[in-house]
CSV table of C-alpha atoms in Angstrom, one decimal:
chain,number,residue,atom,x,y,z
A,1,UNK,CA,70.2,-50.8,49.9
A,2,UNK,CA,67.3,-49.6,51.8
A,3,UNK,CA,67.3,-50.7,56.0
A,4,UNK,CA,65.1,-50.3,59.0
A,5,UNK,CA,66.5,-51.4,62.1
A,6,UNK,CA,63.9,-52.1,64.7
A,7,UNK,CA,65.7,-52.2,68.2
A,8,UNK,CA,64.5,-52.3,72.0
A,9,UNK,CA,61.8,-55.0,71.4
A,10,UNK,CA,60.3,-58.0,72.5
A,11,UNK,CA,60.4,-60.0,69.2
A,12,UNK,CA,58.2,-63.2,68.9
A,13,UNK,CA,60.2,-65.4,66.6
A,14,UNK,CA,59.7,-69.0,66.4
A,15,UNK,CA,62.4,-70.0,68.6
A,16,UNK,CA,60.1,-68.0,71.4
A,17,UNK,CA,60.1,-64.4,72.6
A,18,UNK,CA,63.7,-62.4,72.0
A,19,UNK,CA,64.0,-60.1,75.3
A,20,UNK,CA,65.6,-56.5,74.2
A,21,UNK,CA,65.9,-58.2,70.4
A,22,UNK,CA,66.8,-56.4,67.4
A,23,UNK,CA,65.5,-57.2,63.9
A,24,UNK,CA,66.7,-55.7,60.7
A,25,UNK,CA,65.1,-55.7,57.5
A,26,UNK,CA,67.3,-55.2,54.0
A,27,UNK,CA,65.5,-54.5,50.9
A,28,UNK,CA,62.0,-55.4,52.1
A,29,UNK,CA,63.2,-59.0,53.5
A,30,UNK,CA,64.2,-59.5,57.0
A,31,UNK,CA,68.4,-59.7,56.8
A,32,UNK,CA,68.4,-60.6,60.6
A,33,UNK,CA,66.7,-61.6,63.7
A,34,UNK,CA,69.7,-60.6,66.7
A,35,UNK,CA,69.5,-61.0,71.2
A,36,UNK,CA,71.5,-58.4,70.6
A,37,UNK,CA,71.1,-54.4,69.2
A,38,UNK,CA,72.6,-54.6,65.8
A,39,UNK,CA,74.3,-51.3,64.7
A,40,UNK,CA,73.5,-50.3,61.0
A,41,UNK,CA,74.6,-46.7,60.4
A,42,UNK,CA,72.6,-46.2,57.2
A,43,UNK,CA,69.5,-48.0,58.7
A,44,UNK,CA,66.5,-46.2,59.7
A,45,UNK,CA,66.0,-47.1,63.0
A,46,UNK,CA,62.5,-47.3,65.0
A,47,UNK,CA,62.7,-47.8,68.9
A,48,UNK,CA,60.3,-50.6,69.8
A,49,UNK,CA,60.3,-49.1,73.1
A,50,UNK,CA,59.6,-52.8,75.0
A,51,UNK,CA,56.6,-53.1,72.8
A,52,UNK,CA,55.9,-56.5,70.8
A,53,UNK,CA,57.5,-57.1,67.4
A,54,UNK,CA,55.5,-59.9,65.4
A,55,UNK,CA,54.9,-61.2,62.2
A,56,UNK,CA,52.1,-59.4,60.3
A,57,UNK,CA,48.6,-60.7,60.5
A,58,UNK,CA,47.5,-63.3,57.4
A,59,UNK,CA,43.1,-62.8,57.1
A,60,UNK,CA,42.0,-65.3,54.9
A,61,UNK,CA,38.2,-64.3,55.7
A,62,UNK,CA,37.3,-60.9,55.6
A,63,UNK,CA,34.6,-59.2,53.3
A,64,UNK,CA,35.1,-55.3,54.0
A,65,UNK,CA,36.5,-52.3,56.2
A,66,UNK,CA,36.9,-48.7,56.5
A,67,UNK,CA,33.2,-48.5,55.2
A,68,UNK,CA,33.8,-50.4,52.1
A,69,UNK,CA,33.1,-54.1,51.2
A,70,UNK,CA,34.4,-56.5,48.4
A,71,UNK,CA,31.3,-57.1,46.6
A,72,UNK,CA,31.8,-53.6,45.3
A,73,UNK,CA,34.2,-55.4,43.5
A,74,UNK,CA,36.2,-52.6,42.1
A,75,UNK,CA,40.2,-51.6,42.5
A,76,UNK,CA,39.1,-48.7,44.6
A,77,UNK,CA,36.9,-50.7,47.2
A,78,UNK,CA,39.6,-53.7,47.1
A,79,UNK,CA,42.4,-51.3,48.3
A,80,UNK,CA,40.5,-49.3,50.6
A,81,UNK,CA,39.5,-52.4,52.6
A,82,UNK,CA,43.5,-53.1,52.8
A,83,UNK,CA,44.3,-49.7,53.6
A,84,UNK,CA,41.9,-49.7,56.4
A,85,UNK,CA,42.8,-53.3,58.4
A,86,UNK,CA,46.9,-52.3,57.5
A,87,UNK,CA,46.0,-50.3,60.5
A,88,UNK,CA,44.8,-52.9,62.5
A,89,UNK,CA,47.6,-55.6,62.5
A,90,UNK,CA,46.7,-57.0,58.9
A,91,UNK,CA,49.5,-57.2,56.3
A,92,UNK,CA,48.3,-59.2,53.9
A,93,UNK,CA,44.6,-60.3,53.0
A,94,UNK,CA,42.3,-63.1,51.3
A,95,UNK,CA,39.2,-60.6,50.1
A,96,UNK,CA,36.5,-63.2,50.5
A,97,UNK,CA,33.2,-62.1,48.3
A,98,UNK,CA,29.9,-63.3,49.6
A,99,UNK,CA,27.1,-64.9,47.6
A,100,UNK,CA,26.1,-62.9,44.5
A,101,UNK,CA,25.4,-63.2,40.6
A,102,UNK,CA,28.0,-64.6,39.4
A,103,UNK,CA,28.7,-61.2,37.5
A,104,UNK,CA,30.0,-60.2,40.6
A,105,UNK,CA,32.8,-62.6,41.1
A,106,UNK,CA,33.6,-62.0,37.5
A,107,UNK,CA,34.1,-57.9,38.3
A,108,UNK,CA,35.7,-59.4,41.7
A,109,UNK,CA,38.4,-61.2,39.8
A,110,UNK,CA,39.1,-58.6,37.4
A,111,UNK,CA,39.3,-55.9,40.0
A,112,UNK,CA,42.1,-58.5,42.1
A,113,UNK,CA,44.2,-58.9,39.3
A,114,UNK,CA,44.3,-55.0,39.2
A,115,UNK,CA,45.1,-54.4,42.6
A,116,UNK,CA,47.1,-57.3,43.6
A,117,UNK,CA,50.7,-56.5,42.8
A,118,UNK,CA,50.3,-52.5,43.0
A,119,UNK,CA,52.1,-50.4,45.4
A,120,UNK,CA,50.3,-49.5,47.8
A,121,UNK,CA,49.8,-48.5,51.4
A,122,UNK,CA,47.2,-51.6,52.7
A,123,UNK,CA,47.7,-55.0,53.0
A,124,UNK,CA,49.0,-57.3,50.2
A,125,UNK,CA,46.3,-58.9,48.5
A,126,UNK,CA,46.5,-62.4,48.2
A,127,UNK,CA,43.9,-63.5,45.8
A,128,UNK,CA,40.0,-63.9,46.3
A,129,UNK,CA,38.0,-66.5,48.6
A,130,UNK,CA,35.1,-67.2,46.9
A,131,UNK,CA,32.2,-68.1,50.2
A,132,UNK,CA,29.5,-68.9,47.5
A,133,UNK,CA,27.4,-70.1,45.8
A,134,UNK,CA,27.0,-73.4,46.5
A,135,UNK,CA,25.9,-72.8,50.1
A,136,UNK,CA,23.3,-75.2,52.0
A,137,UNK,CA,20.2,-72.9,52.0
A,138,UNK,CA,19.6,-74.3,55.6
A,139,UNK,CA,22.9,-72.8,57.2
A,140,UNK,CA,22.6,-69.7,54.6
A,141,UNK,CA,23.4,-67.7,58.4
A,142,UNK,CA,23.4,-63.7,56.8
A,143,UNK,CA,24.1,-64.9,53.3
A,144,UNK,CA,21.7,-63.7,50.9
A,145,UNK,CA,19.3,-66.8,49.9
A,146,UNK,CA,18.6,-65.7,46.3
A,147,UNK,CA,21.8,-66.2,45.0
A,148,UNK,CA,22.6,-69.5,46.8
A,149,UNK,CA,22.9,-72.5,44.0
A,150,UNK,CA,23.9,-76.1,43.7
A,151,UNK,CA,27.5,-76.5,42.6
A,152,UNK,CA,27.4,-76.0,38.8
A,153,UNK,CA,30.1,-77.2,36.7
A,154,UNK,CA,30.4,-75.3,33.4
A,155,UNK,CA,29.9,-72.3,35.7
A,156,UNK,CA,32.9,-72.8,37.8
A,157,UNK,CA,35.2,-74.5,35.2
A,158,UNK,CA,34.4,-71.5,33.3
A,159,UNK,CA,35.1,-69.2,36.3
A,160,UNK,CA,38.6,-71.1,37.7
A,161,UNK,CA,39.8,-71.4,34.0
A,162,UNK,CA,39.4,-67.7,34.0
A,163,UNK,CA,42.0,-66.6,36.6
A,164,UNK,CA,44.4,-67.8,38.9
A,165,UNK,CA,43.5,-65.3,41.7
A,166,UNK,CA,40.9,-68.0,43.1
A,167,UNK,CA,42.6,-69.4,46.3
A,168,UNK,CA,40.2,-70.2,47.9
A,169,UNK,CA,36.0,-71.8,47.6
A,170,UNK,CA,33.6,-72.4,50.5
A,171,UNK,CA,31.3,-74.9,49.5
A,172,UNK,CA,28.8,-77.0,51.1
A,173,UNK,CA,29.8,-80.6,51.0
A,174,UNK,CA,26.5,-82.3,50.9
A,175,UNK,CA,25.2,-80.5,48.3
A,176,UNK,CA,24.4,-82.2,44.9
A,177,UNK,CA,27.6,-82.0,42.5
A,178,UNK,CA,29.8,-80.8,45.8
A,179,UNK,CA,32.1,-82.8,45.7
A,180,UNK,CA,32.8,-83.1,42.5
A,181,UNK,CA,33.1,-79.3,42.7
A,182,UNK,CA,35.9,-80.1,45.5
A,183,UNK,CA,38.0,-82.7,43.8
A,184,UNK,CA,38.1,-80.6,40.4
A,185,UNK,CA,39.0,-77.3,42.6
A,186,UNK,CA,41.4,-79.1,44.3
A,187,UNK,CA,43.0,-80.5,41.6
A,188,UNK,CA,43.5,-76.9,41.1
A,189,UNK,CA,45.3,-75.8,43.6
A,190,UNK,CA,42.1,-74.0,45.4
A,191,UNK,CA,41.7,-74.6,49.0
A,192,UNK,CA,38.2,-76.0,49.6
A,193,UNK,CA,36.9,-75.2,52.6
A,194,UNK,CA,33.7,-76.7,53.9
A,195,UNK,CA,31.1,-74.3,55.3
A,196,UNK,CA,27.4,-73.2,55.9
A,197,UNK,CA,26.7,-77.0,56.0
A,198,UNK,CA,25.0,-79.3,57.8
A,199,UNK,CA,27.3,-82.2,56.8
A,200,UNK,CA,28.0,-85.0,59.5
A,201,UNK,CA,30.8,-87.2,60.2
A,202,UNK,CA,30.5,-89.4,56.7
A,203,UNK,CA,30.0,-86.5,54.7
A,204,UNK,CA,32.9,-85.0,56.3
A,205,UNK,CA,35.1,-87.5,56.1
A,206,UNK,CA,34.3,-88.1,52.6
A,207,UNK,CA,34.5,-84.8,51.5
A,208,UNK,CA,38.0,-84.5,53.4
A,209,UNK,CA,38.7,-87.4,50.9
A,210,UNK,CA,37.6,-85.5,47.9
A,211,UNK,CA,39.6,-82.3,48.1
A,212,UNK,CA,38.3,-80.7,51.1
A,213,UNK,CA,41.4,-79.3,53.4
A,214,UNK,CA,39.5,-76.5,55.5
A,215,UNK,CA,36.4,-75.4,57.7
A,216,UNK,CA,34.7,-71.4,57.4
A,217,UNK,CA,34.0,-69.8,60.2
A,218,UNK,CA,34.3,-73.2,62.8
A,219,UNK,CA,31.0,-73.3,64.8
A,220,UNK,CA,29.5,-70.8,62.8
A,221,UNK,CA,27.2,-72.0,60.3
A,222,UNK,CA,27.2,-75.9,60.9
A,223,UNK,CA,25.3,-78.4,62.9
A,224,UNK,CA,26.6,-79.7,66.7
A,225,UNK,CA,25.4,-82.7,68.2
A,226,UNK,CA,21.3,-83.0,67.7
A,227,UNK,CA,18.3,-85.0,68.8
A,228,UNK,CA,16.4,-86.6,65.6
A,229,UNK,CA,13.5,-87.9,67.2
A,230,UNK,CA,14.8,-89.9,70.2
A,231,UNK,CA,18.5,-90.4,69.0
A,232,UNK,CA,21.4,-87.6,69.2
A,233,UNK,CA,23.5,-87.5,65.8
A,234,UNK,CA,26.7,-86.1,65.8
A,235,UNK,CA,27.1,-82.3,63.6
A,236,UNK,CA,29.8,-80.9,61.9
A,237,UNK,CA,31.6,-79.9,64.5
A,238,UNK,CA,32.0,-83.1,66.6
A,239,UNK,CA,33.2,-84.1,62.7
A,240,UNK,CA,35.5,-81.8,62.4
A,241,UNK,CA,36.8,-82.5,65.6
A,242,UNK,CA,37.5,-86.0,64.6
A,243,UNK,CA,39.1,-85.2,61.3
A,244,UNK,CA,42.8,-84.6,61.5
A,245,UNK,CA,44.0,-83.1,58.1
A,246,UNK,CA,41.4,-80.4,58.7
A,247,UNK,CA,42.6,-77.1,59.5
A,248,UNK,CA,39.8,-74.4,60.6
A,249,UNK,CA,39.8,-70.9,61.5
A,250,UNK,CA,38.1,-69.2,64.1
A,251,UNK,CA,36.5,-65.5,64.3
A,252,UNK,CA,38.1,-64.5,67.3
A,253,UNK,CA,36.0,-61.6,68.3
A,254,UNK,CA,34.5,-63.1,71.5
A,255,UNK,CA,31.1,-63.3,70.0
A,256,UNK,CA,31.1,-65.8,67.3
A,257,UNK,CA,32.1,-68.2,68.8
A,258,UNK,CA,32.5,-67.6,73.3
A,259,UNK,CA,35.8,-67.3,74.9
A,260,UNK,CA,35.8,-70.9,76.8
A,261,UNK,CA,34.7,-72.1,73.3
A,262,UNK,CA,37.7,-70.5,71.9
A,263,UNK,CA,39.9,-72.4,74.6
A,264,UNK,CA,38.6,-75.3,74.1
A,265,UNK,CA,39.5,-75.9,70.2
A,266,UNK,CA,42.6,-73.9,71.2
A,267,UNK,CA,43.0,-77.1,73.4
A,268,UNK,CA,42.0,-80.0,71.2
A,269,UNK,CA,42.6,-79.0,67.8
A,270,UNK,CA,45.9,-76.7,68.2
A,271,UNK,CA,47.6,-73.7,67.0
A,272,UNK,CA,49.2,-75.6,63.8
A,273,UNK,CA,45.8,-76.2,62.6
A,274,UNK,CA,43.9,-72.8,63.9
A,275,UNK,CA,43.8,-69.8,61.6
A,276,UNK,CA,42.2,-66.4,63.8
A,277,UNK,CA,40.0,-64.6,60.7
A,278,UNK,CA,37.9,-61.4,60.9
A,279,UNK,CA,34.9,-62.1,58.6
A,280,UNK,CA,34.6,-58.5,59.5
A,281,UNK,CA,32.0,-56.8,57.0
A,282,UNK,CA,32.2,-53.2,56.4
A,283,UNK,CA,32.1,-51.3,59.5
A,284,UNK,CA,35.3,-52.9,60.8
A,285,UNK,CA,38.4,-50.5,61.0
A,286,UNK,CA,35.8,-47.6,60.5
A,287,UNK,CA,35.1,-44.9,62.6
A,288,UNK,CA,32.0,-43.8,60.5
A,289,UNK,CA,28.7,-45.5,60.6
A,290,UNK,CA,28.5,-47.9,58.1
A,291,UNK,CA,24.7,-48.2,56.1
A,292,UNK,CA,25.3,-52.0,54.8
A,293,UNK,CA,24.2,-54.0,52.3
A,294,UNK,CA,20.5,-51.3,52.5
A,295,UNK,CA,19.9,-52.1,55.3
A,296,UNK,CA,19.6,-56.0,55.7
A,297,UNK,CA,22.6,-55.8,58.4
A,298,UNK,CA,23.4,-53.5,61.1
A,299,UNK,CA,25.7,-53.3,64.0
A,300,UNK,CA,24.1,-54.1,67.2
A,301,UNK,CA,26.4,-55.0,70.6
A,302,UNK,CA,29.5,-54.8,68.5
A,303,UNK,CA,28.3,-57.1,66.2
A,304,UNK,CA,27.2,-57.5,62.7
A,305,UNK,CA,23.3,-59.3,62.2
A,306,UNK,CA,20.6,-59.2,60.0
A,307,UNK,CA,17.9,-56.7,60.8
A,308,UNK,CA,15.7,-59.2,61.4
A,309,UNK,CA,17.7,-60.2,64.4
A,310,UNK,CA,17.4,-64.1,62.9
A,311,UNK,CA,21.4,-64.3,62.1
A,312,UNK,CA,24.5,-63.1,63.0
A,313,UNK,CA,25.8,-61.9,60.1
A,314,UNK,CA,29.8,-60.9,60.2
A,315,UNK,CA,32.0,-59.2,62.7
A,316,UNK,CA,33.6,-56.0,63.1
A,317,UNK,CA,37.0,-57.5,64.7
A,318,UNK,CA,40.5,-56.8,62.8
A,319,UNK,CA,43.5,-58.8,63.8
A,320,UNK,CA,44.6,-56.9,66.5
A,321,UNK,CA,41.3,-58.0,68.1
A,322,UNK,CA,41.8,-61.2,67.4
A,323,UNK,CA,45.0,-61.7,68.8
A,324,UNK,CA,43.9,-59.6,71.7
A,325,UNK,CA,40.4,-62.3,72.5
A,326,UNK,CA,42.7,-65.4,72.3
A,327,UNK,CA,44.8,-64.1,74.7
A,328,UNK,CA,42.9,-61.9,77.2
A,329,UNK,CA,39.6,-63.6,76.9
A,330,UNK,CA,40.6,-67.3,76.6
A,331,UNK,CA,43.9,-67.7,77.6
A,332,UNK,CA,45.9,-68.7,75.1
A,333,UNK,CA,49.6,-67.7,75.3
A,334,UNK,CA,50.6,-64.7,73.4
A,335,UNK,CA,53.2,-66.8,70.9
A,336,UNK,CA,50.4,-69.0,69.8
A,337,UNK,CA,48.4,-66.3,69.2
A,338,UNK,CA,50.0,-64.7,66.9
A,339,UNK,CA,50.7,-68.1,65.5
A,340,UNK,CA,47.3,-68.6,64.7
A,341,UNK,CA,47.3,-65.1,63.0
A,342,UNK,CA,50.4,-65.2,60.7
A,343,UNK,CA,51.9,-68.7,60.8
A,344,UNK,CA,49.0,-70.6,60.4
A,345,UNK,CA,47.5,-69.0,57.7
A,346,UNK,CA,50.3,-69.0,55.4
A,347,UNK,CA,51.0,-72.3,55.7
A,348,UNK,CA,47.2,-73.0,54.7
A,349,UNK,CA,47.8,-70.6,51.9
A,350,UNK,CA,51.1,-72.4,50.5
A,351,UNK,CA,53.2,-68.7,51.1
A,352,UNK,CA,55.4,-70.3,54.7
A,353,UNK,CA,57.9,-70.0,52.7
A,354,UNK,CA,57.9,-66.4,52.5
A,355,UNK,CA,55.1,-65.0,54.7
A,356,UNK,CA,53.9,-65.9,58.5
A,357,UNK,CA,57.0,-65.7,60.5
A,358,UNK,CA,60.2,-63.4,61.4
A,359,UNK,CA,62.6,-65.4,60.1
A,360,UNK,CA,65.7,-64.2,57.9
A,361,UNK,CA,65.3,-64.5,54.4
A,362,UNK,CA,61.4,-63.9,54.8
A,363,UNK,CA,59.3,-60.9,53.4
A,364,UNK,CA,59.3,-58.1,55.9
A,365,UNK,CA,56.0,-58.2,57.3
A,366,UNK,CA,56.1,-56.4,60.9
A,367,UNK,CA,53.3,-55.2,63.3
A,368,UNK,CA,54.7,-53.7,66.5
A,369,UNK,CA,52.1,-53.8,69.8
A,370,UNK,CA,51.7,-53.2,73.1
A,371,UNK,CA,50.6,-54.8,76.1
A,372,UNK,CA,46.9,-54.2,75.0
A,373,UNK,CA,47.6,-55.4,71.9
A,374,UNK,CA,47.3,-51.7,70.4
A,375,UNK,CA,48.6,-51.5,67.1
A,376,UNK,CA,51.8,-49.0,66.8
A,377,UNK,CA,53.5,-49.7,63.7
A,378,UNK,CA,52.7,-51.4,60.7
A,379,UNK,CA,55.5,-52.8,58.4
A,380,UNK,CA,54.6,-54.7,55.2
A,381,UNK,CA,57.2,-55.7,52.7
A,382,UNK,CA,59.7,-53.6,54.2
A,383,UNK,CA,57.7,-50.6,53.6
A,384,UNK,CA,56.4,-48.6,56.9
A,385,UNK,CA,52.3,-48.2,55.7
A,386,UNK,CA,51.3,-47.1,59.0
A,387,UNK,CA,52.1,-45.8,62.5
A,388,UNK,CA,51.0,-43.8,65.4
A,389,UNK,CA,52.8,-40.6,66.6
């Protein structure tokens, strides 16, 4: 039997934070979560020197990193991406692909099922979350128009009957066919997530009713309350707000979406229904500079936008930066958090029961930070992929 023993650590386990905690991990699953140090001769053993222990970040959004992007759609690009946000708190991952030909999810799928149970040094890939096609052309935000559609059915029958690596569709609920496209990708066992939309609080609701479960990006991409002529009308969001079996996820990066912002669907909405996501595009975990998608996007105040400067169009953040904004920038205590980053996630995902918390019996996915939230050590699986000297 392989062991690490990680002593000297403040452990964030679901009963709260573990002072001086000890956690062991047998096999790749955690054996043990101790107040105490636990003495294992035959364990490797890694000094947490005071530093956070955690469960691993879960990023169901995130197109690219380390200079590479998923709609390259090969093996290569899919594990460098994981590779590169392992580094960063990440360990395990949802590639999302945005709008393209469809021949492009079709190489996307094939690449996943490559990848996705390889050893390897990155974060576990999940599956793919398809954020496309069937986008509202209105809300297309940095989403490439050409390729937007209405939902088709013998194109995504055709596609889900394909693979079981879909996990996960963004679709725009008011769309022609949408929800049709959300009760048959539901049934399933896709999450359907509502996004780049201009859906109110009917639409909403009713697509919540027809398979629906989660919302892209919240605030990004979506109306808020507007005038039409004299009269306000309520957007997506103040829907969303008023739809309980919603989850969303947020792209806690500070600029997305600002910090008191942050706070407040911290405060109304709640860490059980708040996933932290990256949609970070390319030049994320990179130290390189990134020439994306030809130059339609570039990387301008620590953000991605078109070059037109009409859209914001993806961020560079990583988990660690996530986890960092809720809590230094809008206040959030520390255990939520990195609730929102690991918990949260896999519950949307359907994997609680083996991902998203240190809990005994659970896969061994570990990040160890500081104060800062720098990460120092990167544990996935039981396998230690990454950490500083």
């Amino acid at each position: 039997m392989a062991y690490i023993n990680i002593i000297n650590g403040r452990i964030i386990a679901p009963s709260g934070i573990i002072e001086g905690g000890s956690l062991l991990i047998r096999d790749g699953k955690i054996a043990d979560v101790s107040h105490t140090p636990l003495l294992i001769e035959a364990a490797q053993q890694i000094d947490a020197g005071g530093c956070y222990v955690a469960a691993g970040g879960i990023d169901i959004h995130v197109h690219g990193g380390g200079g590479r992007d998923f709609i390259e759609a090969t093996p290569e690009a899919f594990l460098a991406v994981a590779e590169a946000h392992a580094r960063y708190g990440t360990t395990a991952i949802l590639p999302t692909i945005a709008a393209q030909p469809v021949k492009v999810f079709e190489q996307a799928i094939h690449s996943c099922e490559t990848v996705r149970n390889e050893p390897r040094q990155g974060a576990r890939i999940l599956g793919l979350h398809l954020e496309g096609n069937y986008l509202n052309p209105v809300m297309r935000g940095g989403q490439e128009a050409d390729y937007l559609s209405l939902p088709d059915k013998a194109e995504y029958v055709r596609l889900l009957d394909s693979t079981g690596v879909i996990k996960r569709w963004t679709a725009a609920p008011e769309l022609t066919g949408a929800l049709d496209f959300g009760r048959y990708a539901a049934e399933r066992g896709v999450i359907v997530s509502l996004g780049h939309t201009t859906a109110g609080y009917e639409m909403v609701k009713t697509a919540s009713e027809a398979g629906y479960s989660h919302v892209t990006h919240f605030y990004n991409a979506m109306t808020g309350v507007h005038r039409e002529g004299m009269f306000k009308h309520e957007g997506t969001i103040e829907a969303v707000y008023l739809t309980d079996s919603l989850t969303v996820e947020l792209v806690a990066d500070g600029i997305h979406v600002p910090p008191a912002i942050l706070k407040m669907v911290y405060k109304y909405i709640g860490a059980e229904r708040i996933a932290l996501v990256t949609d970070a595009m390319m030049a994320a975990a990179y130290d390189g500079e990134a020439s994306m998608y030809g130059g339609r996007v570039i990387l301008e105040n620590g953000v991605c936008i078109l070059a037109d400067h009409s859209a914001i169009s993806g961020s560079i953040a990583t988990v660690s930066r996530a986890i960092r904004t809720m809590t230094h920038l809008a206040g959030v205590p520390l255990p939520d958090a990195v609730r929102m980053a690991s918990e949260t996630p896999a519950r949307i995902l359907g994997i609680s029961d083996r991902k998203g918390t240190l809990a005994k019996g659970k896969d061994a996915d570990i990040i160890i930070f500081d104060d800062n939230i720098c990460i120092k050590t990167t544990i996935i699986e039981g396998s230690v992929v990454y950490r500083t000297t």
